[in-house]
Each structure stands twice: as C-alpha cells, then as structure tokens.
mmCIF file of C-alpha atoms and ligand atoms in Angstrom:
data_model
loop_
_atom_site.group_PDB
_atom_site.id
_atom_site.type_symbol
_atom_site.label_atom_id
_atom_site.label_comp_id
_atom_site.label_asym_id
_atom_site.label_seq_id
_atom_site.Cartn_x
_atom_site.Cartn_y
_atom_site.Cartn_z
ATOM 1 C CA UNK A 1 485.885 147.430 242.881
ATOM 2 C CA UNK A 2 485.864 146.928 238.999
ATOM 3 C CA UNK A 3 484.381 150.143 236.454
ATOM 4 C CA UNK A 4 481.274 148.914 234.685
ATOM 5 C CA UNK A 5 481.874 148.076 231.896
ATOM 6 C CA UNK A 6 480.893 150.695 229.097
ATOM 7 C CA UNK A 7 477.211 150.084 227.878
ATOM 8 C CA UNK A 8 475.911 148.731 224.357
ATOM 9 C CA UNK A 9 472.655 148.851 222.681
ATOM 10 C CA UNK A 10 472.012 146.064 219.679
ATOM 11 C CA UNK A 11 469.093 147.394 218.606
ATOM 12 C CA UNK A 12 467.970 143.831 216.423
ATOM 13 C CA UNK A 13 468.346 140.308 216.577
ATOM 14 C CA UNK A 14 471.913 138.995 215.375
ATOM 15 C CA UNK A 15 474.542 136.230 215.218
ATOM 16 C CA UNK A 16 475.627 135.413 218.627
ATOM 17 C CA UNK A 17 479.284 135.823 217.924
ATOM 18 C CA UNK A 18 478.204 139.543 217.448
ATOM 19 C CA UNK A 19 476.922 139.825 221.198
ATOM 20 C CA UNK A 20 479.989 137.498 222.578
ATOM 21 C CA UNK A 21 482.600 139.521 220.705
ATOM 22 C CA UNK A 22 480.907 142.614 221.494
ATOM 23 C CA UNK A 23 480.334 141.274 225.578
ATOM 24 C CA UNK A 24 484.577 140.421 225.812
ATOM 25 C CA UNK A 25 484.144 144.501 226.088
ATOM 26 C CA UNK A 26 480.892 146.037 226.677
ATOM 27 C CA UNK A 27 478.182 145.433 228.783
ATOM 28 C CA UNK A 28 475.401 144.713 225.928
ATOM 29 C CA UNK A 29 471.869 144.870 225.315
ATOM 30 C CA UNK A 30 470.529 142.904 222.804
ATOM 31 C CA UNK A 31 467.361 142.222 221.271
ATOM 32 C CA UNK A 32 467.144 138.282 220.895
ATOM 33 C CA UNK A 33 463.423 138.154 220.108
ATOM 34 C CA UNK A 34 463.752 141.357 216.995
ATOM 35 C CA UNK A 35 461.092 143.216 218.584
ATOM 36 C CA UNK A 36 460.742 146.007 216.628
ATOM 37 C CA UNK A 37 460.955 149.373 218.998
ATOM 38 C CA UNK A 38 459.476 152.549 218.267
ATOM 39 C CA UNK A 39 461.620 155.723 218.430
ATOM 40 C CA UNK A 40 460.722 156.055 222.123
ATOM 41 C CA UNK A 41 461.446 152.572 223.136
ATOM 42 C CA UNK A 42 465.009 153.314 221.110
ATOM 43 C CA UNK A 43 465.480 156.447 223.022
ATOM 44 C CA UNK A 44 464.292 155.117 226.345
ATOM 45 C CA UNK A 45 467.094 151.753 225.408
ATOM 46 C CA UNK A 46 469.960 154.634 224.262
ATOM 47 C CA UNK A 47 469.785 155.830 227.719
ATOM 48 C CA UNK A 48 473.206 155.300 229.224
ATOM 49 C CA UNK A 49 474.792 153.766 226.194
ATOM 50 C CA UNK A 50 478.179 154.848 224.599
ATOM 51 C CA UNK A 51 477.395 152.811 220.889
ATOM 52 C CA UNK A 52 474.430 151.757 219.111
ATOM 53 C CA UNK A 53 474.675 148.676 216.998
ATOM 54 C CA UNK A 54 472.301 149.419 214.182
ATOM 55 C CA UNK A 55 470.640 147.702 211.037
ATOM 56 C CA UNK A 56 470.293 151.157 209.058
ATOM 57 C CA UNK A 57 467.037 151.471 210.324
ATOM 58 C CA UNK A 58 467.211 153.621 213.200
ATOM 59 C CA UNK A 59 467.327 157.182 212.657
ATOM 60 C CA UNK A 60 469.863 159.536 214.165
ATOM 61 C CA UNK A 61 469.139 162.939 214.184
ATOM 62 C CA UNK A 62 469.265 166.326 216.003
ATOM 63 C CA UNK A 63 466.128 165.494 218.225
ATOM 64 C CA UNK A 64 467.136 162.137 219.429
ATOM 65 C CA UNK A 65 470.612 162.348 219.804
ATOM 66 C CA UNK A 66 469.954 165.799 221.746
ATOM 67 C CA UNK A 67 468.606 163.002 224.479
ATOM 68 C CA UNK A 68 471.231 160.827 224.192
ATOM 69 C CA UNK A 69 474.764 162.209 225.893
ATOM 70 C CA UNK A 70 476.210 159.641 226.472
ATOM 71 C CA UNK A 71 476.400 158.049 223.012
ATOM 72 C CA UNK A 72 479.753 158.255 220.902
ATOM 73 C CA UNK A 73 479.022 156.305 217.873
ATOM 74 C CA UNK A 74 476.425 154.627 216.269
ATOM 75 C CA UNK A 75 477.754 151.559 213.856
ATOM 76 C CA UNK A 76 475.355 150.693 210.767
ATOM 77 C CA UNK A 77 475.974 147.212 209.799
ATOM 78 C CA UNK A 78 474.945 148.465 206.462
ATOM 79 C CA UNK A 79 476.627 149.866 203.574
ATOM 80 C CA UNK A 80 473.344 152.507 203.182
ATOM 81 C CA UNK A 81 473.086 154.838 206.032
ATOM 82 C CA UNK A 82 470.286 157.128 205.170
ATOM 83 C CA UNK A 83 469.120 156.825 208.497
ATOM 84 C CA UNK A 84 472.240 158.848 209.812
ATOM 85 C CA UNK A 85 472.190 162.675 210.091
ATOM 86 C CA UNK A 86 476.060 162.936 209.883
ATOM 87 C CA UNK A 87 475.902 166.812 210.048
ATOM 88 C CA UNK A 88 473.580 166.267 213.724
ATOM 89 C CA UNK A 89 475.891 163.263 214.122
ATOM 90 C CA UNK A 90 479.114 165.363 213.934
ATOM 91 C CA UNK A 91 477.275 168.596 215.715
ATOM 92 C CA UNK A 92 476.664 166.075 218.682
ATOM 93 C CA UNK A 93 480.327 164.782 218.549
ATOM 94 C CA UNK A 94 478.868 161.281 217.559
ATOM 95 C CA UNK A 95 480.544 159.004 214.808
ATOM 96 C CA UNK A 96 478.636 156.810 212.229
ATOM 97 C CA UNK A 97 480.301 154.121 210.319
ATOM 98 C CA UNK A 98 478.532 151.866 207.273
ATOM 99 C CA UNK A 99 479.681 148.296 206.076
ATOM 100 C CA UNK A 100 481.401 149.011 202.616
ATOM 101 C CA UNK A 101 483.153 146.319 200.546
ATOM 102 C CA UNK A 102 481.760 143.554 202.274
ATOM 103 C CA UNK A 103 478.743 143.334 200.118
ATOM 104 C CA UNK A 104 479.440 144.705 196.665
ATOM 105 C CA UNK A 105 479.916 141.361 195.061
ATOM 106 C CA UNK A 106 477.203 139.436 196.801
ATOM 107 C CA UNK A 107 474.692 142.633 196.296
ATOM 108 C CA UNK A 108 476.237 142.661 192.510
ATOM 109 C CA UNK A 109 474.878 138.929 191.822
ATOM 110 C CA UNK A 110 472.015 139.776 193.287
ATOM 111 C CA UNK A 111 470.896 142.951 190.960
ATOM 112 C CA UNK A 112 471.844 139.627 187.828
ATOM 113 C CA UNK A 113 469.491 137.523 190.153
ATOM 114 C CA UNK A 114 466.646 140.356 189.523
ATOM 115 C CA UNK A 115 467.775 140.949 185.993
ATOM 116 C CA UNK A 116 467.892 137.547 184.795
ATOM 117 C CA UNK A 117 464.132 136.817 186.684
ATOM 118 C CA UNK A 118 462.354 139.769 185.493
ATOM 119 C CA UNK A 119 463.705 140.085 181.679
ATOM 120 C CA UNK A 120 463.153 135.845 181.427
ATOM 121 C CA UNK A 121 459.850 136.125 183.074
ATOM 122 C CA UNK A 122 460.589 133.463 186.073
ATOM 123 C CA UNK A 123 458.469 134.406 189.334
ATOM 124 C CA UNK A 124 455.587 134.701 186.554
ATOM 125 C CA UNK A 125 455.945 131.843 185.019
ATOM 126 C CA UNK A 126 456.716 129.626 188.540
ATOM 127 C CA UNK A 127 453.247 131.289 189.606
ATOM 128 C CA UNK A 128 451.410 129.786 186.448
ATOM 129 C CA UNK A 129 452.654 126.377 186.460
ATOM 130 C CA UNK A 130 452.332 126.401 190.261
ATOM 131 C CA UNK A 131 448.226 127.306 189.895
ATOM 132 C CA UNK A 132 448.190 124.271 187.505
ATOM 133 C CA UNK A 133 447.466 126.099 184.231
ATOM 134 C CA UNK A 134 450.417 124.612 182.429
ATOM 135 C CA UNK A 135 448.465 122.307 179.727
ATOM 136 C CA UNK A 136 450.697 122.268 177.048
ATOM 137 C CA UNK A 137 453.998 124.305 175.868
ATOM 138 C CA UNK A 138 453.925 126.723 173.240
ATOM 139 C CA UNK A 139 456.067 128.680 171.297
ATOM 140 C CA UNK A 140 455.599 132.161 172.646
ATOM 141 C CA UNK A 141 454.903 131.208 176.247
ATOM 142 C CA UNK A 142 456.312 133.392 178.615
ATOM 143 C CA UNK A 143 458.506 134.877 176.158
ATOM 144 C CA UNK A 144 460.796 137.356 177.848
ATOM 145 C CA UNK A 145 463.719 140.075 176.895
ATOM 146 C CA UNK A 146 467.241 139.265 175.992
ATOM 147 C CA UNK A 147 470.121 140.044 178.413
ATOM 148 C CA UNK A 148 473.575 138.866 176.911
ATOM 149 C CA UNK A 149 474.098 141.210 174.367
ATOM 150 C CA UNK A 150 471.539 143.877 175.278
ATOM 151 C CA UNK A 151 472.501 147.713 176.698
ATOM 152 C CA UNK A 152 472.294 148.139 180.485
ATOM 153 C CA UNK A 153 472.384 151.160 181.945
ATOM 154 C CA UNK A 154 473.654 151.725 185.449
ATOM 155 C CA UNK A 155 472.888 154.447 187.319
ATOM 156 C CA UNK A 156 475.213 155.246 190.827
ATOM 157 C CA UNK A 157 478.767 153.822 189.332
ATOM 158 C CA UNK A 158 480.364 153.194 192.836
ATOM 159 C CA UNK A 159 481.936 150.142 194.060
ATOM 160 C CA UNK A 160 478.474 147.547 193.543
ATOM 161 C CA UNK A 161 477.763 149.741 190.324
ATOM 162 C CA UNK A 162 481.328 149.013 188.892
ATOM 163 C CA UNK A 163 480.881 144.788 190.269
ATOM 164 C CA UNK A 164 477.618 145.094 188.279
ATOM 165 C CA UNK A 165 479.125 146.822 185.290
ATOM 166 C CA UNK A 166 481.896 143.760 185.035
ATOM 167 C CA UNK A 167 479.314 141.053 185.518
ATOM 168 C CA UNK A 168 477.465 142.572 182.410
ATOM 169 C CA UNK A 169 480.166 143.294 180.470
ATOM 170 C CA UNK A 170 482.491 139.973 180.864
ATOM 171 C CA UNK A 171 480.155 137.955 181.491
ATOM 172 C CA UNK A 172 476.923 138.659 179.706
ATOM 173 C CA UNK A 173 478.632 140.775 176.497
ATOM 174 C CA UNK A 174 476.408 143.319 177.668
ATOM 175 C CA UNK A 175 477.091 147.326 176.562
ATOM 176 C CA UNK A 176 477.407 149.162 179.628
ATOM 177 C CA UNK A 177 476.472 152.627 180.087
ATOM 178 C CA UNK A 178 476.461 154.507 183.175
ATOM 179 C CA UNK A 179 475.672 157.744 185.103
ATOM 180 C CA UNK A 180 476.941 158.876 188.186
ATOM 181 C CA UNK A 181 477.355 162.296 189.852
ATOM 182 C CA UNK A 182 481.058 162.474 189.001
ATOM 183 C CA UNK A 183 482.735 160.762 186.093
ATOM 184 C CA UNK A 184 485.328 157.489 186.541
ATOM 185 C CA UNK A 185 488.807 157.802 185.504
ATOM 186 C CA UNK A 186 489.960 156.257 182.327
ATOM 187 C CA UNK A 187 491.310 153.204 183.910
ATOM 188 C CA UNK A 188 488.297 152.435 186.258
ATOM 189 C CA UNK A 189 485.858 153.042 183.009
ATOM 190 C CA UNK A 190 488.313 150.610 181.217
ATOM 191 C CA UNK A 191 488.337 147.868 183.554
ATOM 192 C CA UNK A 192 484.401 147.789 184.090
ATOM 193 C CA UNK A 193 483.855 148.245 179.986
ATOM 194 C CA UNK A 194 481.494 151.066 180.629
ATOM 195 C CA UNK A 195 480.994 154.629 178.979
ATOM 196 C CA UNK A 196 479.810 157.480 180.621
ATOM 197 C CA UNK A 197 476.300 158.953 179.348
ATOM 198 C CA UNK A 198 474.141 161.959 180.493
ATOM 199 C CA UNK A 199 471.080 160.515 182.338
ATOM 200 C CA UNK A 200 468.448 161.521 179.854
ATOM 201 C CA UNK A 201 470.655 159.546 176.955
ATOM 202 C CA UNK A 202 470.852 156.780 179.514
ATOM 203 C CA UNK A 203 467.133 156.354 179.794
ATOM 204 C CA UNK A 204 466.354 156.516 176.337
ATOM 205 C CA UNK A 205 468.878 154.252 174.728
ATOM 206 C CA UNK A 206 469.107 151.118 177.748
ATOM 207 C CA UNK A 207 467.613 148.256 177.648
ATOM 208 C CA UNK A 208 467.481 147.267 181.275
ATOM 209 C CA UNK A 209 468.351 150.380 183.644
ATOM 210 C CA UNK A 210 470.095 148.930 187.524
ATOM 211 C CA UNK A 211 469.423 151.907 190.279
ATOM 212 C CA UNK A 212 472.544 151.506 192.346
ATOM 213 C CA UNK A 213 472.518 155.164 193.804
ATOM 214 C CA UNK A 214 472.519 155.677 197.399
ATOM 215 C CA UNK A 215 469.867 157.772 198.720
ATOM 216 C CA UNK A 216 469.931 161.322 199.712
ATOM 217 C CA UNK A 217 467.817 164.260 199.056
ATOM 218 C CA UNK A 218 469.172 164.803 195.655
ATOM 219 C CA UNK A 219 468.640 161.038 194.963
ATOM 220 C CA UNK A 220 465.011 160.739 195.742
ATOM 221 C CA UNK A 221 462.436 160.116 192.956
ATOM 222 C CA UNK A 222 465.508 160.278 190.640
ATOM 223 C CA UNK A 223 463.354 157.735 188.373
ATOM 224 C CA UNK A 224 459.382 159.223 188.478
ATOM 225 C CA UNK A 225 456.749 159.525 185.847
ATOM 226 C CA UNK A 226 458.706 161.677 183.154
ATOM 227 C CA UNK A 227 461.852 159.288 183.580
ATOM 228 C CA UNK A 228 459.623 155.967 183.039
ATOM 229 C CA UNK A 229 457.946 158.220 179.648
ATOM 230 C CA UNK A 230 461.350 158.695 178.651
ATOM 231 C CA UNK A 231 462.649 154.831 178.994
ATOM 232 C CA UNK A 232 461.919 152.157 176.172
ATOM 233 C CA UNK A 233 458.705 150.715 176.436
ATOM 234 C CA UNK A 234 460.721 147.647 176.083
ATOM 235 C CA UNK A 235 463.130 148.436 178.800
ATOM 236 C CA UNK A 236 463.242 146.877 182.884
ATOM 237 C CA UNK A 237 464.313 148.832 185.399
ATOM 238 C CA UNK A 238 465.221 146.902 188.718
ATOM 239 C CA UNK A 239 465.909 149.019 191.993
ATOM 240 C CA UNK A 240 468.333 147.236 194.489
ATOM 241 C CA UNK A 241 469.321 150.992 196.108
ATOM 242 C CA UNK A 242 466.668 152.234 198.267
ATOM 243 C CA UNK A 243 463.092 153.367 198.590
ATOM 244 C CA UNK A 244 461.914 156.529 197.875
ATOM 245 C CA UNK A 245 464.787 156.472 194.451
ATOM 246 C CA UNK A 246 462.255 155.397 192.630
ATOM 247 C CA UNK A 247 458.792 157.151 192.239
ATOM 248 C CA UNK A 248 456.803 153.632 192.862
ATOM 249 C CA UNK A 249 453.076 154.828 192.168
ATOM 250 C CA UNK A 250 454.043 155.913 189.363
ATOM 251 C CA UNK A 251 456.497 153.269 188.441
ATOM 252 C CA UNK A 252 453.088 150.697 189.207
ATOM 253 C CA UNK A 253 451.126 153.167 186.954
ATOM 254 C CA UNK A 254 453.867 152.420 184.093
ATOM 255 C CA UNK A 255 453.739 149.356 184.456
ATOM 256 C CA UNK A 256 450.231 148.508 184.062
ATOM 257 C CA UNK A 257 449.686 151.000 181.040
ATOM 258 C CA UNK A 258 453.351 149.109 179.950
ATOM 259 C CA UNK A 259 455.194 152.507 179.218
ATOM 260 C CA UNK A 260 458.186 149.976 180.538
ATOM 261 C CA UNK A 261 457.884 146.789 179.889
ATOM 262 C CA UNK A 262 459.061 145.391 183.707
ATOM 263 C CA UNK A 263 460.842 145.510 186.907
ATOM 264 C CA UNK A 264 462.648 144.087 189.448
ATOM 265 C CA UNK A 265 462.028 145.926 192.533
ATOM 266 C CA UNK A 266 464.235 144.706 196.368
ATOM 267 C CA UNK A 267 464.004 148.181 197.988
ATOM 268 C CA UNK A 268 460.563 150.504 198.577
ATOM 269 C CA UNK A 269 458.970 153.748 199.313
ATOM 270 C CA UNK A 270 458.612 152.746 203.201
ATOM 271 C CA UNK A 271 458.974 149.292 203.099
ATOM 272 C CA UNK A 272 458.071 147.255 204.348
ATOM 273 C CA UNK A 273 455.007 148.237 203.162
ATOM 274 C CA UNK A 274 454.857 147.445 199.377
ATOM 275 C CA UNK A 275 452.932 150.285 197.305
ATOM 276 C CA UNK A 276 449.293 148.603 196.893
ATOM 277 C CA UNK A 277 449.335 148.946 193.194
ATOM 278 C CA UNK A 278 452.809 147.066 192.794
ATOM 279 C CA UNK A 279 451.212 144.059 194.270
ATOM 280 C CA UNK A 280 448.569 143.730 191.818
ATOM 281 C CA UNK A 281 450.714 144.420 188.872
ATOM 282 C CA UNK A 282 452.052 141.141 187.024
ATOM 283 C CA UNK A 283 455.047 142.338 184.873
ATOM 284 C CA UNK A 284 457.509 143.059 188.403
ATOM 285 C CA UNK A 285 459.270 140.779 190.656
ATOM 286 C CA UNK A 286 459.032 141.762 194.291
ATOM 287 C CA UNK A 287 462.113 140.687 196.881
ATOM 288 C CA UNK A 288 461.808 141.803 200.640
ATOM 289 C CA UNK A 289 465.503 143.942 201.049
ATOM 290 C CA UNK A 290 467.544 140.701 200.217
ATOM 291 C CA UNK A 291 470.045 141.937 197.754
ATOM 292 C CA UNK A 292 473.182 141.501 200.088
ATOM 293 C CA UNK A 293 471.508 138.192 202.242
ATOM 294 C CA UNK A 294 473.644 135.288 201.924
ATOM 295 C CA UNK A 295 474.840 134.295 205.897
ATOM 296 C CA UNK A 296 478.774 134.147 204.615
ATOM 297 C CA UNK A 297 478.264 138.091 203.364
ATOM 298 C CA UNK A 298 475.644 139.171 206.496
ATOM 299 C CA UNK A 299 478.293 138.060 208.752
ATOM 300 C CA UNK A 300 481.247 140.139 207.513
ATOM 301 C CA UNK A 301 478.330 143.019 207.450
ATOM 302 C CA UNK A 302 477.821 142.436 211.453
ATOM 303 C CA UNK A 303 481.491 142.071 211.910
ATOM 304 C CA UNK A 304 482.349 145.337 210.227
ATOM 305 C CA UNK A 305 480.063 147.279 212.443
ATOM 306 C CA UNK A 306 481.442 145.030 215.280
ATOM 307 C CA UNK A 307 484.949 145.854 214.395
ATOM 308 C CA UNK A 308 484.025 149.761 214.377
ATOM 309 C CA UNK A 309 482.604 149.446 217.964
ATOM 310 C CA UNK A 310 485.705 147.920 219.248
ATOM 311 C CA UNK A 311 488.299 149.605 217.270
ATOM 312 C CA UNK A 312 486.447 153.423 218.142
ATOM 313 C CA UNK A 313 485.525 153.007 221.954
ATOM 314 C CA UNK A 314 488.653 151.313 222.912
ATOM 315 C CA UNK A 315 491.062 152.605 220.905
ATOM 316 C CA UNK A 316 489.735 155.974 218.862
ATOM 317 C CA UNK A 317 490.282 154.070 215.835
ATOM 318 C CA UNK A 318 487.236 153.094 213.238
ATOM 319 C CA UNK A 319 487.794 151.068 210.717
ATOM 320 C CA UNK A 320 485.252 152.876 208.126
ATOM 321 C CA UNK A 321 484.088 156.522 209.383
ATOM 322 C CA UNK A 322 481.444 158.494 207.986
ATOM 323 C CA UNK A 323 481.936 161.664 209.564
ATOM 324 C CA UNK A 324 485.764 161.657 210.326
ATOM 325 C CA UNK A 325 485.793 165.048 211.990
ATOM 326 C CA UNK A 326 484.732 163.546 214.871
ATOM 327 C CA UNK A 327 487.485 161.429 215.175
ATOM 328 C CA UNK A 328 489.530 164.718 215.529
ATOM 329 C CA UNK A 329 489.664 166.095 218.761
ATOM 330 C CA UNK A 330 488.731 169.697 218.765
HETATM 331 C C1 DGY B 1 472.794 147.946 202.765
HETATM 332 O O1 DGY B 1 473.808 147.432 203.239
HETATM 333 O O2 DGY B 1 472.621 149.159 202.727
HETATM 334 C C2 DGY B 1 471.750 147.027 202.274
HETATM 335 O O3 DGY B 1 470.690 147.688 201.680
HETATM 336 C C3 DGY B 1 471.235 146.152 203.413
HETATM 337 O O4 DGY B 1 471.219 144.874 202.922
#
C-alpha cells in the first residue's frame, strides 16, 4: 500500500508550475478560481495539512494555528509577512519563510514608476486629455516637480531601500538621505550615495520622501498628521511598504488642504478598500499592490515559497526562515 502523500493547502490562484512542482511531492489543494476564503473557510481548508502556501494575506496566529496540528510551515510568497505571528508561529513549532531578493529591483523601479508619475503629474494629466478638455497647450499646464537633481528621502534602508537609493543617486543625480532603525556601514552608505539623517531632519529637508519600511507595531502610522505638518509643502511622499505605515485620512486631509504637495500611494490602510477621501483627492496616484508585478519577478516570488515547501518538509532545510528556532530541534 503506498503513504498518502503529505497534504498542501494553496490558499490563491497561481502559476500552474507552482501546483505541478508542488504535486511531484504533496498531495495539493489549490484554489484555481481565487475565491477569497474567510478565516473559517482557511481553518476548515488547514485541516490535515502539513504547509500552507500563502500570498501574505492569511494571518497566522495563536488562535488559528492552536486548530491547526498538523501544520509545520506556512511559506509567504511575499517578501512582507505581517500576516505571520512568528512568536505564535515558533510557540506552535511552525516555520514561516518570506520571498526576499527576488523583488528588490523590480519593486525598486516600481517606487521610480510612482515617483516619476506623481512629481510629473501623468495619471492627471492622461485623465484630462482622456475627458477631451485638451484645447490647446500652454505653458504652465500640468506643471509638475523636478526629480533629477532634487533630495529624496528614504525611509526603511534595507535591500529595496538601498536598490532605490542607487536608482536615485546614479541615475537621477538625486541627494539621498535616509532613515532606518539601525545605521549602514560605511561601505553600504558609500555604494548607495546616501547619508544617514534623523527622521525629523529627513522630513523637513526632502523633496520626495519613499516609505520602504516593513510593517510592525513600531512601524504603523510612522507618517500621520504631525509628520505630513512637518514635510515641505512642496514635497511627495509615495508609500510602496504597507498599509497602516502611513496615517491615510490624514495623509487625504493633507492633501486636499496641500500641506504636501502629492503622493504616490500602492499599499493601504485595509486595502483593498481605498480610504474614501483618497479617491476624491486629485494631487495622488493610486496603484492596486503592484509594486513587485511583472510575471518574470511574480514567478521567482512563487518559486521561492515553492522552494521553502520542498526544501523544509522533505528535507528540514528552508531556503529563507523567519523564525529559525524552529528549525532546531528541541
Ligand atoms: C511583498 O512581497 O511583500 C509585496 O508587497 C507583494 O507584492
């Protein structure tokens, strides 16, 4: 008689190679039409399985995972993974692993991409010609802010912070300023081109400000009301991180009484509802979470997590652990 096969949950849709690598080893259930399960549909769907393959999404904690014994590790194909409790994760003897690396320098283009269309104006300006009110051109028509040249300040200097920091430097002759919770060597400061600044000095001399930070409890609201006040009333401040970093009612309130002048905005406060008052606002370009969406870079994301799965239930081995004490036996 052959052992089952250990059991899989894939809790979204996803490239088929995902399920056929995944199937050469697991027995796997996947989600081909993306329904979108509430937490008791994922618990009821955990039952039995030894690995979760998740979007980032899903959120593991104490209560849920109490229900789940048979589950050993729960792969984000994500570099965020705010929906992990690793200290519940590790308590229950369950590992997490992210996607790191694989997206920094697609994600890093795409915080330029949000830049570039929120300081020159373009969603704005496609929307005007688009309703047919483009008569004539003028001089001062959609004029917009500078880049090249500017000061951008970064806030979260990891690796997408630091592929960020080198686009603006090298390629836009951009000063780069940045704050993080600990300070870069010399030689990582060096090759990004970037100084170190307290945050307060950060907000009050950039031009543009890039949220890279992950989130965490410390993390959340780090840009609210009295951080807008603070920032130039020229400045942009685009948010490619997470939700719930940014304060967005009263990042929509700034914007409409223009204590900032813009923003770029891919991430929200419990997206993916969009905060009313950002919608009506002209002066921000809205993306739905695409910052790292290009099928080459998506795939390697899937992949990773893939990899993880394989690499931890058949051989104790992940490639990129969040909580390595589990990995230890005890
Ligand atoms: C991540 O990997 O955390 C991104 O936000 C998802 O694209």
């Amino acid at each position: 008689m052959n052992t089952p096969k250990p059991r899989i949950l894939v809790t979204r849709a996803i490239f088929q190679s995902v399920i056929d690598r995944l199937s050469e080893h697991f027995e796997v259930e996947p989600n081909p039409d993306d329904v979108l399960w509430d937490r008791a549909e994922l618990l009821r769907r955990m039952q039995g399985k030894v690995g979760v393959f998740a979007t980032g999404t899903e959120r593991m904690d104490a209560e849920l995972l109490a229900q789940c014994p048979d589950l050993k590790i729960c792969a984000n194909m994500t570099v965020g993974y705010n929906n992990f409790d690793l200290p519940a994760m590790s308590a229950a003897g369950v590992l997490g692993t992210n996607a790191p690396d694989v997206l920094t320098e697609t994600t890093a283009d795409f915080g330029f991409a949000l830049l570039l269309a929120t300081a020159r104006r373009v969603t704005e300006s496609e929307h005007f010609l688009r309703a047919g009110l483009w008569t004539r051109w003028s001089y001062d028509m959609f004029s917009g802010a500078e880049v090249h040249g500017s000061t951008l300040g970064i806030i979260g200097m990891g690796r997408i912070g630091q592929a960020i920091a080198r686009r603006a430097a090298f390629g836009f002759g951009m000063r780069v300023i940045y704050h993080n919770r600990s300070r870069l060597d010399a030689a990582t400061e060096a090759a990004c081109k970037a100084s170190y600044a307290g945050k307060q000095e950060l907000l009050q001399s950039a031009d543009h400000v890039m949220l890279v930070v992950p989130y965490s409890a410390a993390s959340h609201h780090t840009i609210g009301a009295a951080e807008l006040a603070s920032m130039k009333p020229t400045a942009i401040l685009i948010n490619l991180a997470r939700g719930g970093i940014v304060d967005d009612a009263a990042l929509a309130q700034a914007l409409r009484n223009r204590t900032i002048a813009a923003a770029g905005l891919d991430v929200y406060e419990g997206e993916p509802k969009v905060h009313p008052d950002l919608l009506t606002v002209p002066n921000v370009v809205l993306t739905p979470h695409i910052a790292s969406a290009t099928p080459g870079t998506r795939q390697a994301m899937a992949d990773l997590a893939v990899d993880n799965l394989i690499g931890y239930l058949t051989q104790g081995k992940a490639v990129t652990p969040l909580n390595s004490e589990v990995l230890t036996p005890r």
